[in-house]
Amino acid sequence: MSEKTENQGNSLDIVKWIIVGLLLAGAVVGNNIYGDMSVVLRAAGVVIAVAIAAFVAAQTTKGRTFLGFAKESRTEVRKVVWPSRKEATQTTLIVLVVTVIVALILWGLDGILVRVVGMATGITI
């Protein structure tokens, strides 16, 4: 019996995803066809079509799974301890200074290698 329920759910999900695709394609095509209309009206139509498509997609198994994941992610983001402005500024400055130092070291090594290869091959730049 669970196999029948799964198959019915899958076929209904396929129909729902087809509807979602048609709604999104209709939004794109409608936006192009009615290009001479007001931008506000076209934008409203696209937003409404996308909202309806999102609602239909949320009714599928994958849609419900995604919504659950999004809720759990939001909970996890709330648990994060974000750095203060001072800490973020100090960390950024440290990264910039280290980047400049490494760039200077690599530039120096490149210059040395160019001279060594030039002396070995007799080619000067």
mmCIF file with all atom_site columns, C-alpha atoms in Angstrom:
data_model
loop_
_atom_site.group_PDB
_atom_site.id
_atom_site.type_symbol
_atom_site.label_atom_id
_atom_site.label_alt_id
_atom_site.label_comp_id
_atom_site.label_asym_id
_atom_site.label_entity_id
_atom_site.label_seq_id
_atom_site.pdbx_PDB_ins_code
_atom_site.Cartn_x
_atom_site.Cartn_y
_atom_site.Cartn_z
_atom_site.occupancy
_atom_site.B_iso_or_equiv
_atom_site.pdbx_formal_charge
_atom_site.auth_seq_id
_atom_site.auth_comp_id
_atom_site.auth_asym_id
_atom_site.auth_atom_id
_atom_site.pdbx_PDB_model_num
ATOM 1   C CA . MET A 1 1   ? 0.000  0.000  0.000   1.00 0.00 ? 1   MET A CA 1
ATOM 2   C CA . SER A 1 2   ? 2.846  2.427  0.730   1.00 0.00 ? 2   SER A CA 1
ATOM 3   C CA . GLU A 1 3   ? 4.206  1.769  -2.753  1.00 0.00 ? 3   GLU A CA 1
ATOM 4   C CA . LYS A 1 4   ? 0.930  2.947  -4.303  1.00 0.00 ? 4   LYS A CA 1
ATOM 5   C CA . THR A 1 5   ? 0.938  6.062  -2.131  1.00 0.00 ? 5   THR A CA 1
ATOM 6   C CA . GLU A 1 6   ? 4.547  6.835  -3.090  1.00 0.00 ? 6   GLU A CA 1
ATOM 7   C CA . ASN A 1 7   ? 3.829  6.392  -6.794  1.00 0.00 ? 7   ASN A CA 1
ATOM 8   C CA . GLN A 1 8   ? 0.736  8.601  -6.601  1.00 0.00 ? 8   GLN A CA 1
ATOM 9   C CA . GLY A 1 9   ? 2.727  11.224 -4.735  1.00 0.00 ? 9   GLY A CA 1
ATOM 10  C CA . ASN A 1 10  ? 5.505  11.078 -7.311  1.00 0.00 ? 10  ASN A CA 1
ATOM 11  C CA . SER A 1 11  ? 3.133  11.413 -10.266 1.00 0.00 ? 11  SER A CA 1
ATOM 12  C CA . LEU A 1 12  ? 1.335  14.303 -8.577  1.00 0.00 ? 12  LEU A CA 1
ATOM 13  C CA . ASP A 1 13  ? 4.703  15.898 -7.837  1.00 0.00 ? 13  ASP A CA 1
ATOM 14  C CA . ILE A 1 14  ? 5.636  15.585 -11.500 1.00 0.00 ? 14  ILE A CA 1
ATOM 15  C CA . VAL A 1 15  ? 2.400  17.319 -12.492 1.00 0.00 ? 15  VAL A CA 1
ATOM 16  C CA . LYS A 1 16  ? 3.064  20.063 -9.944  1.00 0.00 ? 16  LYS A CA 1
ATOM 17  C CA . TRP A 1 17  ? 6.615  20.590 -11.257 1.00 0.00 ? 17  TRP A CA 1
ATOM 18  C CA . ILE A 1 18  ? 5.255  20.799 -14.804 1.00 0.00 ? 18  ILE A CA 1
ATOM 19  C CA . ILE A 1 19  ? 2.801  23.464 -13.616 1.00 0.00 ? 19  ILE A CA 1
ATOM 20  C CA . VAL A 1 20  ? 5.677  25.337 -11.951 1.00 0.00 ? 20  VAL A CA 1
ATOM 21  C CA . GLY A 1 21  ? 7.688  25.218 -15.179 1.00 0.00 ? 21  GLY A CA 1
ATOM 22  C CA . LEU A 1 22  ? 4.733  26.416 -17.227 1.00 0.00 ? 22  LEU A CA 1
ATOM 23  C CA . LEU A 1 23  ? 4.075  29.287 -14.808 1.00 0.00 ? 23  LEU A CA 1
ATOM 24  C CA . LEU A 1 24  ? 7.689  30.424 -14.934 1.00 0.00 ? 24  LEU A CA 1
ATOM 25  C CA . ALA A 1 25  ? 7.847  30.071 -18.719 1.00 0.00 ? 25  ALA A CA 1
ATOM 26  C CA . GLY A 1 26  ? 4.572  31.982 -18.957 1.00 0.00 ? 26  GLY A CA 1
ATOM 27  C CA . ALA A 1 27  ? 6.052  34.772 -16.843 1.00 0.00 ? 27  ALA A CA 1
ATOM 28  C CA . VAL A 1 28  ? 9.039  35.080 -19.172 1.00 0.00 ? 28  VAL A CA 1
ATOM 29  C CA . VAL A 1 29  ? 6.994  34.867 -22.370 1.00 0.00 ? 29  VAL A CA 1
ATOM 30  C CA . GLY A 1 30  ? 4.304  37.217 -21.041 1.00 0.00 ? 30  GLY A CA 1
ATOM 31  C CA . ASN A 1 31  ? 6.941  39.745 -20.036 1.00 0.00 ? 31  ASN A CA 1
ATOM 32  C CA . ASN A 1 32  ? 8.304  39.687 -23.595 1.00 0.00 ? 32  ASN A CA 1
ATOM 33  C CA . ILE A 1 33  ? 4.914  39.739 -25.341 1.00 0.00 ? 33  ILE A CA 1
ATOM 34  C CA . TYR A 1 34  ? 3.606  42.656 -23.303 1.00 0.00 ? 34  TYR A CA 1
ATOM 35  C CA . GLY A 1 35  ? 6.828  44.666 -23.595 1.00 0.00 ? 35  GLY A CA 1
ATOM 36  C CA . ASP A 1 36  ? 4.891  47.786 -24.597 1.00 0.00 ? 36  ASP A CA 1
ATOM 37  C CA . MET A 1 37  ? 2.903  47.808 -21.335 1.00 0.00 ? 37  MET A CA 1
ATOM 38  C CA . SER A 1 38  ? 3.938  49.581 -18.170 1.00 0.00 ? 38  SER A CA 1
ATOM 39  C CA . VAL A 1 39  ? 7.010  48.154 -16.462 1.00 0.00 ? 39  VAL A CA 1
ATOM 40  C CA . VAL A 1 40  ? 5.167  48.199 -13.135 1.00 0.00 ? 40  VAL A CA 1
ATOM 41  C CA . LEU A 1 41  ? 2.342  46.028 -14.497 1.00 0.00 ? 41  LEU A CA 1
ATOM 42  C CA . ARG A 1 42  ? 4.754  43.601 -16.116 1.00 0.00 ? 42  ARG A CA 1
ATOM 43  C CA . ALA A 1 43  ? 6.846  43.366 -12.940 1.00 0.00 ? 43  ALA A CA 1
ATOM 44  C CA . ALA A 1 44  ? 3.704  42.779 -10.876 1.00 0.00 ? 44  ALA A CA 1
ATOM 45  C CA . GLY A 1 45  ? 2.630  40.018 -13.254 1.00 0.00 ? 45  GLY A CA 1
ATOM 46  C CA . VAL A 1 46  ? 6.033  38.329 -13.059 1.00 0.00 ? 46  VAL A CA 1
ATOM 47  C CA . VAL A 1 47  ? 6.083  38.587 -9.253  1.00 0.00 ? 47  VAL A CA 1
ATOM 48  C CA . ILE A 1 48  ? 2.593  37.104 -9.009  1.00 0.00 ? 48  ILE A CA 1
ATOM 49  C CA . ALA A 1 49  ? 3.466  34.250 -11.395 1.00 0.00 ? 49  ALA A CA 1
ATOM 50  C CA . VAL A 1 50  ? 6.677  33.479 -9.486  1.00 0.00 ? 50  VAL A CA 1
ATOM 51  C CA . ALA A 1 51  ? 4.795  33.569 -6.156  1.00 0.00 ? 51  ALA A CA 1
ATOM 52  C CA . ILE A 1 52  ? 2.169  31.138 -7.446  1.00 0.00 ? 52  ILE A CA 1
ATOM 53  C CA . ALA A 1 53  ? 4.926  28.889 -8.843  1.00 0.00 ? 53  ALA A CA 1
ATOM 54  C CA . ALA A 1 54  ? 6.715  28.964 -5.472  1.00 0.00 ? 54  ALA A CA 1
ATOM 55  C CA . PHE A 1 55  ? 3.475  28.075 -3.687  1.00 0.00 ? 55  PHE A CA 1
ATOM 56  C CA . VAL A 1 56  ? 2.872  25.122 -6.022  1.00 0.00 ? 56  VAL A CA 1
ATOM 57  C CA . ALA A 1 57  ? 6.495  23.993 -5.692  1.00 0.00 ? 57  ALA A CA 1
ATOM 58  C CA . ALA A 1 58  ? 6.195  24.135 -1.888  1.00 0.00 ? 58  ALA A CA 1
ATOM 59  C CA . GLN A 1 59  ? 3.399  21.563 -2.097  1.00 0.00 ? 59  GLN A CA 1
ATOM 60  C CA . THR A 1 60  ? 5.747  18.912 -3.524  1.00 0.00 ? 60  THR A CA 1
ATOM 61  C CA . THR A 1 61  ? 7.889  16.526 -1.506  1.00 0.00 ? 61  THR A CA 1
ATOM 62  C CA . LYS A 1 62  ? 11.106 18.279 -2.494  1.00 0.00 ? 62  LYS A CA 1
ATOM 63  C CA . GLY A 1 63  ? 9.499  21.643 -1.784  1.00 0.00 ? 63  GLY A CA 1
ATOM 64  C CA . ARG A 1 64  ? 8.552  20.595 1.745   1.00 0.00 ? 64  ARG A CA 1
ATOM 65  C CA . THR A 1 65  ? 12.062 19.253 2.279   1.00 0.00 ? 65  THR A CA 1
ATOM 66  C CA . PHE A 1 66  ? 13.526 22.563 1.113   1.00 0.00 ? 66  PHE A CA 1
ATOM 67  C CA . LEU A 1 67  ? 11.258 24.567 3.413   1.00 0.00 ? 67  LEU A CA 1
ATOM 68  C CA . GLY A 1 68  ? 12.279 22.400 6.360   1.00 0.00 ? 68  GLY A CA 1
ATOM 69  C CA . PHE A 1 69  ? 15.940 22.927 5.461   1.00 0.00 ? 69  PHE A CA 1
ATOM 70  C CA . ALA A 1 70  ? 15.407 26.689 5.202   1.00 0.00 ? 70  ALA A CA 1
ATOM 71  C CA . LYS A 1 71  ? 13.775 26.814 8.641   1.00 0.00 ? 71  LYS A CA 1
ATOM 72  C CA . GLU A 1 72  ? 16.600 24.787 10.188  1.00 0.00 ? 72  GLU A CA 1
ATOM 73  C CA . SER A 1 73  ? 19.172 27.028 8.491   1.00 0.00 ? 73  SER A CA 1
ATOM 74  C CA . ARG A 1 74  ? 17.497 30.120 9.886   1.00 0.00 ? 74  ARG A CA 1
ATOM 75  C CA . THR A 1 75  ? 17.650 28.607 13.367  1.00 0.00 ? 75  THR A CA 1
ATOM 76  C CA . GLU A 1 76  ? 21.356 27.840 12.941  1.00 0.00 ? 76  GLU A CA 1
ATOM 77  C CA . VAL A 1 77  ? 22.118 31.351 11.679  1.00 0.00 ? 77  VAL A CA 1
ATOM 78  C CA . ARG A 1 78  ? 20.538 32.769 14.818  1.00 0.00 ? 78  ARG A CA 1
ATOM 79  C CA . LYS A 1 79  ? 22.972 30.684 16.901  1.00 0.00 ? 79  LYS A CA 1
ATOM 80  C CA . VAL A 1 80  ? 26.042 32.179 15.209  1.00 0.00 ? 80  VAL A CA 1
ATOM 81  C CA . VAL A 1 81  ? 28.059 34.653 17.275  1.00 0.00 ? 81  VAL A CA 1
ATOM 82  C CA . TRP A 1 82  ? 28.867 37.448 14.845  1.00 0.00 ? 82  TRP A CA 1
ATOM 83  C CA . PRO A 1 83  ? 32.024 39.535 15.351  1.00 0.00 ? 83  PRO A CA 1
ATOM 84  C CA . SER A 1 84  ? 31.762 43.128 16.452  1.00 0.00 ? 84  SER A CA 1
ATOM 85  C CA . ARG A 1 85  ? 32.569 45.937 14.043  1.00 0.00 ? 85  ARG A CA 1
ATOM 86  C CA . LYS A 1 86  ? 35.966 46.436 15.707  1.00 0.00 ? 86  LYS A CA 1
ATOM 87  C CA . GLU A 1 87  ? 36.856 42.739 15.404  1.00 0.00 ? 87  GLU A CA 1
ATOM 88  C CA . ALA A 1 88  ? 35.798 42.647 11.754  1.00 0.00 ? 88  ALA A CA 1
ATOM 89  C CA . THR A 1 89  ? 37.861 45.762 10.961  1.00 0.00 ? 89  THR A CA 1
ATOM 90  C CA . GLN A 1 90  ? 40.946 44.400 12.732  1.00 0.00 ? 90  GLN A CA 1
ATOM 91  C CA . THR A 1 91  ? 40.665 41.043 10.972  1.00 0.00 ? 91  THR A CA 1
ATOM 92  C CA . THR A 1 92  ? 40.273 42.764 7.605   1.00 0.00 ? 92  THR A CA 1
ATOM 93  C CA . LEU A 1 93  ? 43.368 44.890 8.207   1.00 0.00 ? 93  LEU A CA 1
ATOM 94  C CA . ILE A 1 94  ? 45.393 41.828 9.243   1.00 0.00 ? 94  ILE A CA 1
ATOM 95  C CA . VAL A 1 95  ? 44.361 40.041 6.040   1.00 0.00 ? 95  VAL A CA 1
ATOM 96  C CA . LEU A 1 96  ? 45.294 43.062 3.915   1.00 0.00 ? 96  LEU A CA 1
ATOM 97  C CA . VAL A 1 97  ? 48.720 43.447 5.571   1.00 0.00 ? 97  VAL A CA 1
ATOM 98  C CA . VAL A 1 98  ? 49.537 39.735 5.221   1.00 0.00 ? 98  VAL A CA 1
ATOM 99  C CA . THR A 1 99  ? 48.418 39.822 1.576   1.00 0.00 ? 99  THR A CA 1
ATOM 100 C CA . VAL A 1 100 ? 50.722 42.775 0.836   1.00 0.00 ? 100 VAL A CA 1
ATOM 101 C CA . ILE A 1 101 ? 53.658 41.071 2.606   1.00 0.00 ? 101 ILE A CA 1
ATOM 102 C CA . VAL A 1 102 ? 53.175 37.812 0.678   1.00 0.00 ? 102 VAL A CA 1
ATOM 103 C CA . ALA A 1 103 ? 52.822 39.768 -2.586  1.00 0.00 ? 103 ALA A CA 1
ATOM 104 C CA . LEU A 1 104 ? 56.128 41.558 -1.921  1.00 0.00 ? 104 LEU A CA 1
ATOM 105 C CA . ILE A 1 105 ? 57.872 38.266 -1.090  1.00 0.00 ? 105 ILE A CA 1
ATOM 106 C CA . LEU A 1 106 ? 56.577 36.652 -4.309  1.00 0.00 ? 106 LEU A CA 1
ATOM 107 C CA . TRP A 1 107 ? 57.564 39.739 -6.342  1.00 0.00 ? 107 TRP A CA 1
ATOM 108 C CA . GLY A 1 108 ? 61.092 39.545 -4.913  1.00 0.00 ? 108 GLY A CA 1
ATOM 109 C CA . LEU A 1 109 ? 61.381 35.814 -5.590  1.00 0.00 ? 109 LEU A CA 1
ATOM 110 C CA . ASP A 1 110 ? 60.140 36.374 -9.139  1.00 0.00 ? 110 ASP A CA 1
ATOM 111 C CA . GLY A 1 111 ? 62.771 39.050 -9.713  1.00 0.00 ? 111 GLY A CA 1
ATOM 112 C CA . ILE A 1 112 ? 65.522 36.796 -8.361  1.00 0.00 ? 112 ILE A CA 1
ATOM 113 C CA . LEU A 1 113 ? 64.386 33.848 -10.502 1.00 0.00 ? 113 LEU A CA 1
ATOM 114 C CA . VAL A 1 114 ? 64.217 36.025 -13.639 1.00 0.00 ? 114 VAL A CA 1
ATOM 115 C CA . ARG A 1 115 ? 67.814 37.148 -13.064 1.00 0.00 ? 115 ARG A CA 1
ATOM 116 C CA . VAL A 1 116 ? 69.039 33.601 -12.340 1.00 0.00 ? 116 VAL A CA 1
ATOM 117 C CA . VAL A 1 117 ? 67.346 32.201 -15.449 1.00 0.00 ? 117 VAL A CA 1
ATOM 118 C CA . GLY A 1 118 ? 68.642 35.169 -17.476 1.00 0.00 ? 118 GLY A CA 1
ATOM 119 C CA . MET A 1 119 ? 72.215 34.516 -16.333 1.00 0.00 ? 119 MET A CA 1
ATOM 120 C CA . ALA A 1 120 ? 71.879 30.766 -17.006 1.00 0.00 ? 120 ALA A CA 1
ATOM 121 C CA . THR A 1 121 ? 70.461 31.208 -20.500 1.00 0.00 ? 121 THR A CA 1
ATOM 122 C CA . GLY A 1 122 ? 72.245 34.435 -21.449 1.00 0.00 ? 122 GLY A CA 1
ATOM 123 C CA . ILE A 1 123 ? 68.931 36.168 -22.225 1.00 0.00 ? 123 ILE A CA 1
ATOM 124 C CA . THR A 1 124 ? 68.480 39.590 -20.679 1.00 0.00 ? 124 THR A CA 1
ATOM 125 C CA . ILE A 1 125 ? 65.226 41.411 -20.228 1.00 0.00 ? 125 ILE A CA 1
#
